[in-house]
């Protein structure tokens, strides 16, 4: 049998796609012009050959649209009114065509090499529906902060169990990806939730199967003055939503007690760190 150059190209392309399953990343956005370009570059600089990147903007009035137009050749974006962050993420997930999906907020970052590590993890674990790894916490200048919290979460990741996840959200959203086919079995994010929609989704995924845990740093979660959960008012709403979500999955009063006790402990720890700057 004689193979033409075109056939060899097709064979090489097919093998490349097997090694690099298509990954779709969704970034919900609203007036994050100070940060979104860094976020976009952290995705595009992955140099992943089978990437679909979608930005779902809620109608920004700052510099965001100018930045999105700058990267229009590599980023699919839509700017229109939505019902908030969770709605924007779901809109992106419905448009996504990748075998693997995840979302990255407009002020967070992927670390170099993350997408290739994620792809390889799914290839190595074909029956697993989600993968998660370590995540740094950084400030506006991308300096690492709150290292004790990161160390603690990494310890829980290493021990991971559904009971521990009920006690506290140790899975970091920017460092977590799942198979798109899971959307068919467990659905999309709960649009009634504004703050803990990711936590509720991890509990839903874990109810199906435990994640593959990568003991590597995959992303950075940024904290700044305009962060969604920075203010005390937002924190209180966050805690209330979290209790509602955990209540859907706890199997005993003791599990709920552990969650509430741990929440008090973490609230105290964060308040001490915030006072320390």
Coordinates of C-alpha atoms in Angstrom, one line a residue:
X1 CA 0.0 0.0 0.0
X2 CA 1.3 3.4 -1.0
X3 CA 0.8 6.3 1.4
X4 CA 0.6 9.8 0.1
X5 CA 1.8 12.9 1.9
X6 CA -1.8 13.8 2.7
X7 CA -2.4 10.4 4.3
X8 CA 0.7 10.8 6.5
X9 CA -0.5 14.2 7.6
X10 CA -3.9 12.8 8.5
X11 CA -2.3 9.9 10.5
X12 CA 0.0 12.3 12.4
X13 CA -2.9 14.6 13.1
X14 CA -5.0 11.7 14.4
X15 CA -2.2 10.6 16.7
X16 CA -1.7 14.2 17.9
X17 CA -5.4 14.5 18.8
X18 CA -5.3 11.2 20.7
X19 CA -2.4 12.6 22.8
X20 CA -4.1 16.0 23.0
X21 CA -7.9 15.6 23.6
X22 CA -9.8 18.8 23.0
X23 CA -10.0 21.0 26.1
X24 CA -12.6 23.8 26.4
X25 CA -12.0 26.6 29.0
X26 CA -14.7 29.1 29.8
X27 CA -14.0 32.4 31.4
X28 CA -17.0 34.4 32.8
X29 CA -16.3 38.1 32.8
X30 CA -17.7 41.4 34.0
X31 CA -15.6 44.5 34.3
X32 CA -12.3 42.7 35.0
X33 CA -10.3 44.8 32.6
X34 CA -7.5 45.1 35.2
X35 CA -6.9 41.4 35.2
X36 CA -8.4 39.6 32.2
X37 CA -5.5 40.0 29.8
X38 CA -3.2 38.2 32.3
X39 CA -5.9 35.4 32.5
X40 CA -6.2 35.1 28.7
X41 CA -2.4 35.0 28.3
X42 CA -2.1 32.3 31.0
X43 CA -4.4 30.2 28.8
X44 CA -3.1 31.0 25.4
X45 CA 0.6 30.6 26.5
X46 CA -0.1 27.0 27.4
X47 CA 0.7 26.2 23.8
X48 CA -1.8 23.4 23.9
X49 CA -2.6 22.2 20.3
X50 CA -6.3 21.4 20.8
X51 CA -7.7 24.2 22.8
X52 CA -11.1 25.9 22.7
X53 CA -11.2 29.1 24.8
X54 CA -14.5 30.9 25.3
X55 CA -15.0 34.2 27.2
X56 CA -18.6 34.9 28.3
X57 CA -18.7 38.6 29.1
X58 CA -21.8 40.0 30.9
X59 CA -21.6 43.4 29.1
X60 CA -18.5 45.0 30.5
X61 CA -18.2 48.8 30.5
X62 CA -14.5 49.0 31.2
X63 CA -11.5 48.1 29.1
X64 CA -12.5 44.4 28.8
X65 CA -14.0 44.5 25.3
X66 CA -10.9 46.2 23.9
X67 CA -8.8 43.4 25.3
X68 CA -11.2 40.7 24.0
X69 CA -11.0 42.2 20.5
X70 CA -7.2 42.2 20.7
X71 CA -7.3 38.4 21.1
X72 CA -10.3 37.7 18.9
X73 CA -8.2 35.4 16.5
X74 CA -7.6 32.9 19.4
X75 CA -10.5 33.5 21.7
X76 CA -14.2 33.1 21.1
X77 CA -16.1 35.7 23.0
X78 CA -19.6 37.0 23.5
X79 CA -20.6 40.2 25.4
X80 CA -24.2 40.4 26.4
X81 CA -26.3 40.8 29.6
X82 CA -26.6 37.6 31.7
X83 CA -28.0 36.5 35.0
X84 CA -24.6 36.5 36.7
X85 CA -21.4 34.4 36.9
X86 CA -23.1 31.0 37.1
X87 CA -25.3 31.7 34.2
X88 CA -22.3 32.9 32.2
X89 CA -20.3 29.7 33.0
X90 CA -23.3 27.5 31.9
X91 CA -23.7 29.5 28.7
X92 CA -20.0 28.7 27.9
X93 CA -20.4 25.0 28.9
X94 CA -23.4 24.7 26.5
X95 CA -21.2 26.1 23.7
X96 CA -18.1 24.0 24.6
X97 CA -17.2 21.2 22.2
X98 CA -14.1 19.8 24.0
X99 CA -13.9 16.4 25.6
X100 CA -12.6 18.1 28.7
X101 CA -14.0 21.2 30.2
X102 CA -13.2 23.7 33.0
X103 CA -13.7 27.3 33.8
X104 CA -11.2 30.0 34.8
X105 CA -12.4 33.3 36.3
X106 CA -11.3 36.5 34.7
X107 CA -8.8 37.3 37.5
X108 CA -7.3 33.8 38.0
X109 CA -4.4 32.1 36.2
X110 CA -3.3 28.8 34.8
X111 CA 0.3 27.9 35.5
X112 CA 2.6 26.8 32.7
X113 CA 2.1 23.3 31.4
X114 CA -1.2 22.8 33.1
X115 CA -3.3 21.7 30.1
X116 CA -0.8 19.1 29.0
X117 CA -0.8 17.7 32.5
X118 CA -4.6 17.6 32.6
X119 CA -4.8 15.9 29.2
X120 CA -2.3 13.2 30.2
X121 CA -4.2 12.6 33.5
X122 CA -7.4 11.9 31.6
X123 CA -5.6 9.7 29.1
X124 CA -4.0 7.7 32.0
X125 CA -7.4 7.4 33.8
X126 CA -10.0 6.8 31.0
X127 CA -12.7 5.9 33.5
X128 CA -12.3 8.9 35.7
X129 CA -14.6 11.8 35.1
X130 CA -12.7 14.6 36.8
X131 CA -9.2 15.7 37.7
X132 CA -7.9 18.3 40.3
X133 CA -4.6 19.6 41.5
X134 CA -3.0 22.1 43.7
X135 CA -3.7 25.8 43.5
X136 CA -1.7 28.8 44.8
X137 CA -3.3 31.9 46.3
X138 CA -1.9 35.2 45.0
X139 CA -2.4 38.9 45.4
X140 CA -2.9 41.6 42.7
X141 CA 0.8 41.4 41.9
X142 CA 0.7 37.6 41.6
X143 CA 2.7 37.3 44.9
X144 CA 1.8 34.1 46.8
X145 CA -0.1 34.8 50.0
X146 CA -2.0 32.7 52.6
X147 CA 0.5 29.8 52.3
X148 CA -0.7 28.1 55.5
X149 CA -4.2 27.8 53.9
X150 CA -2.6 26.3 50.8
X151 CA -0.6 23.8 52.7
X152 CA -3.7 22.8 54.7
X153 CA -5.7 22.3 51.5
X154 CA -3.0 20.3 49.9
X155 CA -2.9 18.0 52.9
X156 CA -6.7 17.4 52.5
X157 CA -6.3 16.9 48.8
X158 CA -3.8 14.1 49.5
X159 CA -6.2 12.5 51.9
X160 CA -9.2 13.2 49.8
X161 CA -12.6 11.7 50.6
X162 CA -16.2 12.6 50.3
X163 CA -16.5 13.1 54.0
X164 CA -13.6 15.6 54.0
X165 CA -15.2 17.4 51.1
X166 CA -18.4 17.8 53.1
X167 CA -16.4 19.2 56.0
X168 CA -14.7 21.8 53.8
X169 CA -14.1 22.8 50.2
X170 CA -10.5 21.7 49.7
X171 CA -10.9 21.3 45.9
X172 CA -9.7 24.5 44.1
X173 CA -11.9 25.6 41.2
X174 CA -9.2 27.0 38.9
X175 CA -7.3 23.7 39.1
X176 CA -10.2 21.4 38.4
X177 CA -11.4 19.9 35.0
X178 CA -14.0 17.3 34.1
X179 CA -15.2 15.4 31.1
X180 CA -17.9 17.2 29.1
X181 CA -20.0 13.9 29.0
X182 CA -20.5 14.4 32.8
X183 CA -22.8 17.3 31.9
X184 CA -25.2 14.8 30.4
X185 CA -25.2 12.7 33.6
X186 CA -25.1 15.3 36.4
X187 CA -26.1 18.5 34.6
X188 CA -24.8 22.0 34.8
X189 CA -23.9 24.4 37.6
X190 CA -26.8 25.4 39.9
X191 CA -27.8 28.9 38.8
X192 CA -29.6 29.5 42.1
X193 CA -26.1 29.7 43.7
X194 CA -23.8 32.8 43.4
X195 CA -20.9 31.8 45.6
X196 CA -20.6 28.1 46.1
X197 CA -21.8 26.7 42.7
X198 CA -18.3 25.1 42.2
X199 CA -18.4 23.5 45.7
X200 CA -21.9 22.1 45.0
X201 CA -20.6 20.8 41.6
X202 CA -17.6 19.0 43.2
X203 CA -20.0 17.3 45.7
X204 CA -22.1 16.2 42.7
X205 CA -19.1 14.9 40.8
X206 CA -17.7 13.1 43.9
X207 CA -21.1 11.5 44.5
X208 CA -20.4 9.8 41.1
X209 CA -16.7 9.1 41.5
X210 CA -13.6 10.5 43.3
X211 CA -11.3 12.7 41.3
X212 CA -7.8 12.0 40.0
X213 CA -5.5 14.1 42.2
X214 CA -2.4 15.6 40.6
X215 CA 0.2 16.5 43.2
X216 CA 1.3 19.6 41.2
X217 CA 0.4 23.2 41.1
X218 CA -1.9 23.9 38.2
X219 CA -3.4 27.3 38.8
X220 CA -3.4 30.5 40.9
X221 CA -6.5 32.0 42.6
X222 CA -6.2 35.7 42.9
X223 CA -7.5 37.8 45.9
X224 CA -7.9 41.5 45.5
X225 CA -10.1 44.3 46.9
X226 CA -12.9 43.8 44.3
X227 CA -12.9 40.1 44.7
X228 CA -16.4 38.6 44.9
X229 CA -16.0 37.2 48.4
X230 CA -13.8 39.9 49.9
X231 CA -16.4 41.9 51.9
X232 CA -18.0 40.8 55.2
X233 CA -21.5 40.9 53.6
X234 CA -20.4 38.6 50.8
X235 CA -18.7 36.3 53.3
X236 CA -21.9 35.9 55.3
X237 CA -23.9 35.1 52.1
X238 CA -21.2 32.6 51.1
X239 CA -21.5 30.8 54.5
X240 CA -25.3 30.7 54.2
X241 CA -25.2 29.2 50.7
X242 CA -22.5 26.7 51.8
X243 CA -24.7 25.4 54.6
X244 CA -27.6 24.9 52.2
X245 CA -25.4 23.0 49.8
X246 CA -23.9 20.8 52.4
X247 CA -27.3 20.1 53.8
X248 CA -28.2 18.4 50.5
X249 CA -25.4 15.8 50.9
X250 CA -24.8 15.2 54.6
X251 CA -25.9 11.7 55.8
X252 CA -25.8 12.5 59.5
X253 CA -26.0 15.3 62.0
X254 CA -22.4 14.6 62.9
X255 CA -21.2 15.4 59.4
X256 CA -23.1 18.7 59.6
X257 CA -21.5 19.4 63.0
X258 CA -18.0 18.8 61.5
X259 CA -18.8 21.2 58.7
X260 CA -20.1 23.9 61.0
X261 CA -17.2 23.5 63.4
X262 CA -14.7 23.6 60.6
X263 CA -16.3 26.7 59.1
X264 CA -16.0 28.6 62.4
X265 CA -12.3 27.6 62.6
X266 CA -11.6 28.7 59.1
X267 CA -13.5 32.0 59.5
X268 CA -11.3 32.7 62.6
X269 CA -8.1 31.8 60.7
X270 CA -9.0 34.1 57.7
X271 CA -9.9 37.0 60.1
X272 CA -6.4 36.6 61.8
X273 CA -4.7 36.6 58.4
X274 CA -6.7 39.6 57.1
X275 CA -5.7 41.6 60.2
X276 CA -2.1 40.8 59.6
X277 CA -2.4 42.2 56.0

